[in-house]
Coordinates of C-alpha atoms in Angstrom, one line a residue:
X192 CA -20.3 -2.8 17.3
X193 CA -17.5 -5.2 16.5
X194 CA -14.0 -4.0 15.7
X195 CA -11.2 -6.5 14.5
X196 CA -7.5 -5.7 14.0
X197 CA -4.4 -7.0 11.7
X198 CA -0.7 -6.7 12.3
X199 CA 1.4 -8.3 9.5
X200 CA 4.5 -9.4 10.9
X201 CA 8.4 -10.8 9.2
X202 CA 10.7 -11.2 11.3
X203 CA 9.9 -8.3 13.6
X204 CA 11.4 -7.1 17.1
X205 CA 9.6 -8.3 20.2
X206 CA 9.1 -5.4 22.5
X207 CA 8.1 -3.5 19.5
X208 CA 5.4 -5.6 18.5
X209 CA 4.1 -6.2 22.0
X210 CA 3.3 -2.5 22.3
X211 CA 1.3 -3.0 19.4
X212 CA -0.3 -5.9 20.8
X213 CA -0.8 -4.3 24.0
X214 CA -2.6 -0.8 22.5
X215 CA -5.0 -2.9 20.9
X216 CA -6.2 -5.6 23.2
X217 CA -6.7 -2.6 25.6
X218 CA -9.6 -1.9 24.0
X219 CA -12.4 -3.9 24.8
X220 CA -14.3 -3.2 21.8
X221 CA -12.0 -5.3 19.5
X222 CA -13.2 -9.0 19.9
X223 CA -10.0 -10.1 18.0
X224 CA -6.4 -9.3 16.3
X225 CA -4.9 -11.2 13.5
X226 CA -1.4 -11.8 13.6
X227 CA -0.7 -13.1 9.9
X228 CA 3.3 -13.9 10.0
X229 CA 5.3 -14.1 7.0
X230 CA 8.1 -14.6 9.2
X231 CA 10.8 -17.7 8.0
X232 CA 10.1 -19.8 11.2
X233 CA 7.3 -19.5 14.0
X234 CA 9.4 -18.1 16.5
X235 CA 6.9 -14.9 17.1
X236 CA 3.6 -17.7 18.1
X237 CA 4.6 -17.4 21.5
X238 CA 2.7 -13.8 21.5
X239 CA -0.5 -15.4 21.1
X240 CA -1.6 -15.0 24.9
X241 CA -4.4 -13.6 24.8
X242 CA -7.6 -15.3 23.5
X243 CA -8.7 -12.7 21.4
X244 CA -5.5 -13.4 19.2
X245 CA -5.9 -15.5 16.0
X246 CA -2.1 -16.4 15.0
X247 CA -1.6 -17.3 11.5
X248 CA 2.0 -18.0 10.2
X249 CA 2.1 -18.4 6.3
X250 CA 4.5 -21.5 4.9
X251 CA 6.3 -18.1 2.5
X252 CA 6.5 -14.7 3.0
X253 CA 3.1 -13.7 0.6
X254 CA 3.5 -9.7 0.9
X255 CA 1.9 -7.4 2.9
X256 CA -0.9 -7.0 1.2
X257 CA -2.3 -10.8 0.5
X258 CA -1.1 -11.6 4.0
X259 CA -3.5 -8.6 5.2
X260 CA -6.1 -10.0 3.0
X261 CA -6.6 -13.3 4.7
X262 CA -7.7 -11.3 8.0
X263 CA -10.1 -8.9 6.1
X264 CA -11.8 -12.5 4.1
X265 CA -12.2 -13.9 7.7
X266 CA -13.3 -10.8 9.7
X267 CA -17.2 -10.3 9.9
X268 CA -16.9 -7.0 11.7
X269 CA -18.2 -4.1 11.6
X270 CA -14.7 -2.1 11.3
X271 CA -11.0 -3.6 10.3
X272 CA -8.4 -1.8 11.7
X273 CA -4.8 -2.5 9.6
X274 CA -1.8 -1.1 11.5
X275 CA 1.9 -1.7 11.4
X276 CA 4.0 -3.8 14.4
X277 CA 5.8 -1.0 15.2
X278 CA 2.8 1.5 16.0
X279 CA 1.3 2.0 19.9
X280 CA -1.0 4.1 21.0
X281 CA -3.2 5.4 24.3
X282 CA -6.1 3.8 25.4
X283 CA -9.6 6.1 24.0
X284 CA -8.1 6.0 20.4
X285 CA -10.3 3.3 19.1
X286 CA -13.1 4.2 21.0
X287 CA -13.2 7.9 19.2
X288 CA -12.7 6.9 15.8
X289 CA -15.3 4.4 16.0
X290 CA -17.5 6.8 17.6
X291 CA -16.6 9.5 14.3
X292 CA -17.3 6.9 11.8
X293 CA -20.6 6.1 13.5
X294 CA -21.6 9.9 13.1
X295 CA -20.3 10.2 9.4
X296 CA -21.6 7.0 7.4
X297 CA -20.1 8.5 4.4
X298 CA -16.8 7.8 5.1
X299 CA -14.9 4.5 4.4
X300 CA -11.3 5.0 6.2
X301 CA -9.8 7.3 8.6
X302 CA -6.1 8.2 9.8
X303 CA -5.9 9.3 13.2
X304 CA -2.6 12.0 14.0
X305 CA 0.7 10.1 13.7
X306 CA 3.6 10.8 15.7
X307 CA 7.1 10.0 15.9
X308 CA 7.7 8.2 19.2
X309 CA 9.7 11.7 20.2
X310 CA 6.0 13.0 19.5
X311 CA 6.8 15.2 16.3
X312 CA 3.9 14.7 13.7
X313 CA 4.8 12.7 10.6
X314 CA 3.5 13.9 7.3
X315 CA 1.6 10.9 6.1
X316 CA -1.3 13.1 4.2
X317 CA -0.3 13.3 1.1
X318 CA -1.5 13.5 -2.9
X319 CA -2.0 10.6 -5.2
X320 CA 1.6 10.3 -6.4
X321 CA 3.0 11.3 -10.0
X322 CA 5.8 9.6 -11.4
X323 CA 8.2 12.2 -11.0
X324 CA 7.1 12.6 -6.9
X325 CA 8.2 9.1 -6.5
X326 CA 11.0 8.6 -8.4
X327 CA 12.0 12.3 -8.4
X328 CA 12.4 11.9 -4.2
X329 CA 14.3 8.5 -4.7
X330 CA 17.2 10.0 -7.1
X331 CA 17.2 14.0 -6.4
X332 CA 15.6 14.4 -2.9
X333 CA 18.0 16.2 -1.8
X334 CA 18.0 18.9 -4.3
X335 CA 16.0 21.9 -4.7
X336 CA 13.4 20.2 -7.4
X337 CA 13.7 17.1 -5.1
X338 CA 12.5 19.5 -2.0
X339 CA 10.0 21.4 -3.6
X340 CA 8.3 18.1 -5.0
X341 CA 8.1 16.9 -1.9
X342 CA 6.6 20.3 -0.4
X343 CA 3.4 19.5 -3.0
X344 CA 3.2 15.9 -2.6
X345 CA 3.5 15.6 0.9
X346 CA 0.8 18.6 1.8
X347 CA 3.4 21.3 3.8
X348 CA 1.0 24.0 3.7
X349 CA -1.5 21.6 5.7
X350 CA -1.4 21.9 9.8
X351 CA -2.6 18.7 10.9
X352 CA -5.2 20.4 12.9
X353 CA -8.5 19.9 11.6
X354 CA -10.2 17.4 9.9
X355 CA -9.3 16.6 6.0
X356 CA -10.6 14.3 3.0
X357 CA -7.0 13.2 1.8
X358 CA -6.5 10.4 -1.4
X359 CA -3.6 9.3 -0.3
X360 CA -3.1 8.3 3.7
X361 CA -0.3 5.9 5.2
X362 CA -1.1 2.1 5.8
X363 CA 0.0 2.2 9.0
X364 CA -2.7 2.6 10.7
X365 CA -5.8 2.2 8.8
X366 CA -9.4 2.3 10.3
X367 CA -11.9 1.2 8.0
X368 CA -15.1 -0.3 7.1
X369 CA -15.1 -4.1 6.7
X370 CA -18.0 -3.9 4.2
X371 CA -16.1 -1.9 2.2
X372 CA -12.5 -3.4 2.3
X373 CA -14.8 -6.7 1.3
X374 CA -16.4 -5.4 -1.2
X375 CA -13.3 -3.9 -3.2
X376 CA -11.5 -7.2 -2.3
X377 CA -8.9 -5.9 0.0
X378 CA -5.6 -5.3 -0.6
X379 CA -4.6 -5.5 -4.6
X380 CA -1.7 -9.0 -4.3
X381 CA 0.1 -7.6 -6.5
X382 CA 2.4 -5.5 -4.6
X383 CA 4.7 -7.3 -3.0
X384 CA 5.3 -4.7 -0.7
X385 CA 4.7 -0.7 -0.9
X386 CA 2.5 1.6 -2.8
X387 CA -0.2 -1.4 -1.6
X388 CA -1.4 1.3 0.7
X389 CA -1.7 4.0 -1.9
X390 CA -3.9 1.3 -3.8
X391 CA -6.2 0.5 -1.4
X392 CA -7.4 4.4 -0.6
X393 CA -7.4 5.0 -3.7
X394 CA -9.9 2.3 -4.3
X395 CA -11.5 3.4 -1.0
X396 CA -11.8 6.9 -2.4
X397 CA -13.8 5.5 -5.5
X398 CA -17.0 4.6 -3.0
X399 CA -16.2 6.7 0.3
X400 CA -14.4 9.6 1.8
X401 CA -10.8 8.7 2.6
X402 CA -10.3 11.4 5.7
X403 CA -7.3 12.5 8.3
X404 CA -8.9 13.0 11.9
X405 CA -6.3 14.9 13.6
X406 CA -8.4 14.8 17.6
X407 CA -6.9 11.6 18.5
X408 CA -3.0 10.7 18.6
X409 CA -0.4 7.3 17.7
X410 CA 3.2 6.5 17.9
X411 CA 4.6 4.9 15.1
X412 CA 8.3 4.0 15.6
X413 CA 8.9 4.9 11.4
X414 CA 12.3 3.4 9.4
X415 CA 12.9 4.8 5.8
X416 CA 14.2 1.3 5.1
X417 CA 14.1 1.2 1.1
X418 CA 16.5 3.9 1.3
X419 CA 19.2 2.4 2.5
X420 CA 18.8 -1.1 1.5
X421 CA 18.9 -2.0 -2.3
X422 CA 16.8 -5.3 -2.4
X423 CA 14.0 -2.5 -0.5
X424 CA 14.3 -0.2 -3.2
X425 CA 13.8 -2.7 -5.7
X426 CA 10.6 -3.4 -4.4
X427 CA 9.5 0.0 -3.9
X428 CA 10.5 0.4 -7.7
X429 CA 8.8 -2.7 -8.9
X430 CA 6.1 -1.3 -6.9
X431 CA 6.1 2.5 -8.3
X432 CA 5.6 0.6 -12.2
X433 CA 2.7 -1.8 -11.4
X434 CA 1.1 1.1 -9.8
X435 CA 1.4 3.6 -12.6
X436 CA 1.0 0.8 -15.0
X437 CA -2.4 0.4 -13.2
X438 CA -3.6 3.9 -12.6
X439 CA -1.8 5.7 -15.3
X440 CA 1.7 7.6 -15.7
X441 CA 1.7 11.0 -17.0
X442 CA -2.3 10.9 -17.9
X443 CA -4.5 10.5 -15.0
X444 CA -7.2 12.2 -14.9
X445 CA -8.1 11.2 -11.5
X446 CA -5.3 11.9 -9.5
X447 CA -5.4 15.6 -11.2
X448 CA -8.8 16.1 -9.9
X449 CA -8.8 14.6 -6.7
X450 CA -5.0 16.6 -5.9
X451 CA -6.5 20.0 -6.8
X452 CA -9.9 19.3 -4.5
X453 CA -7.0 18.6 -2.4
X454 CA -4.9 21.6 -2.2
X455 CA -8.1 23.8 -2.6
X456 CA -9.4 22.6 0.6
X457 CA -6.3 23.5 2.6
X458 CA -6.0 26.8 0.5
X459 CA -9.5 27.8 1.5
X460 CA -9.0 26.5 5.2
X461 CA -5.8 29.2 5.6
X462 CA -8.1 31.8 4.1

């Protein structure tokens, strides 16, 4: 078995990043990490030290997704794992999703339990999005139709405790098949940055079983940056359009069925 691994990296915080560094080469079943850097200058090479590192620094800052996609075109491996800089996690956890994708050939992605670095779970299961979830949450979050939006689209009746086929999990730590990601060519360019993520599973979802496995644990050190900075929320907004353009607004057939097998499965699991 041969496991690779891709951290996409602008500008990011040193200590932060070596945890993430660290976590992976602890495992000796990952023959090599990408670092593909979109930073301005090359100021982050210096973390190559270990020869299981491939550094890659990209003249412009391409997006998260195309930068992710030069590591899947030049992995041969058996899984690609796609995490963020600021995620760490215990030695074991890539040894046990590998050994749950071995038994269960059906599936083509898998999102292990993700905690807050205080060790509170973060809600990253969640529904294909509508229009109104995402731009509903950006402009009346705060509201009662903003919170019970949310309370759908981000799964609150589900307990994080057992394992569930989800159509929408976070890219922040992604473990996947590397025939697949190839053969759906990656990560769609387009997106700059955000909703790339919701994309990809999505497209995942179309040949595979997208699935949470809730046995094994990470720490992912979470900002809700395009929230507070406007040139973010741009992007997340320029985002939230090409995606809908793609996949449909109000008229998605799709995302209707695959968000009521959703909820039905965690309806029937309380039962």
């Amino acid at each position: 078995m041969n496991i690779t691994a891709a951290i996409v990296l602008y500008e990011n915080d040193e200590v932060e990043l070596a945890q993430a560094i660290d976590s992976c080469l602890a495992s000796s079943l990952i023959s090599k990490l990408y670092l593909i850097d979109n930073s301005t200058t090359q100021k982050l090479a210096h973390v190559k030290k270990d020869e299981r590192i491939a550094y890659i620094h990209n003249p412009k800052n391409i997006g998260f997704g195309a930068a992710h996609n030069i590591a899947i075109h030049q992995t041969n491996s058996t899984y690609h794992l796609i995490l963020n800089p600021d995620i760490s996690f215990l030695t074991g956890v890539i040894e046990q999703l590998a050994s749950f994708m071995e038994e269960h050939q059906d599936i083509g992605t898998v999102m292990p339990k993700v905690l807050y670095n205080q060790g509170e779970i973060q809600r990253l299961c969640k529904l294909l999005p509508s229009p109104m979830n995402l731009f509903g949450r950006r402009f009346a979050g705060g509201s009662k139709w903003g919170k019970a939006l949310d309370a759908s689209y981000e799964l609150y009746d589900f307990t994080y405790d057992y394992v569930l086929d989800v159509p929408n999990l976070s890219g922040c730590f992604m473990f996947a098949r590397t025939s697949l990601l190839k053969e759906i060519g990656g990560f769609d360019p387009r997106y700059f940055m955000y909703l790339e993520d919701v994309d990809l599973v999505r497209r995942i979802g179309q040949h595979a079983r997208t699935v949470f496995y809730p046995f094994v644990s990470i720490y992912h050190g979470y900002r809700k940056g395009s929230y507070a900075n406007g040139r973010l929320m741009r992007f997340h907004i320029q985002s939230a359009i090409k995606y809908f353009n793609k996949w449909g607004w109000f008229i998605d057939s799709e995302r209707r069925k695959l968000n009521k097998i959703t909820l039905d499965r965690i309806a029937k699991h309380k039962l």
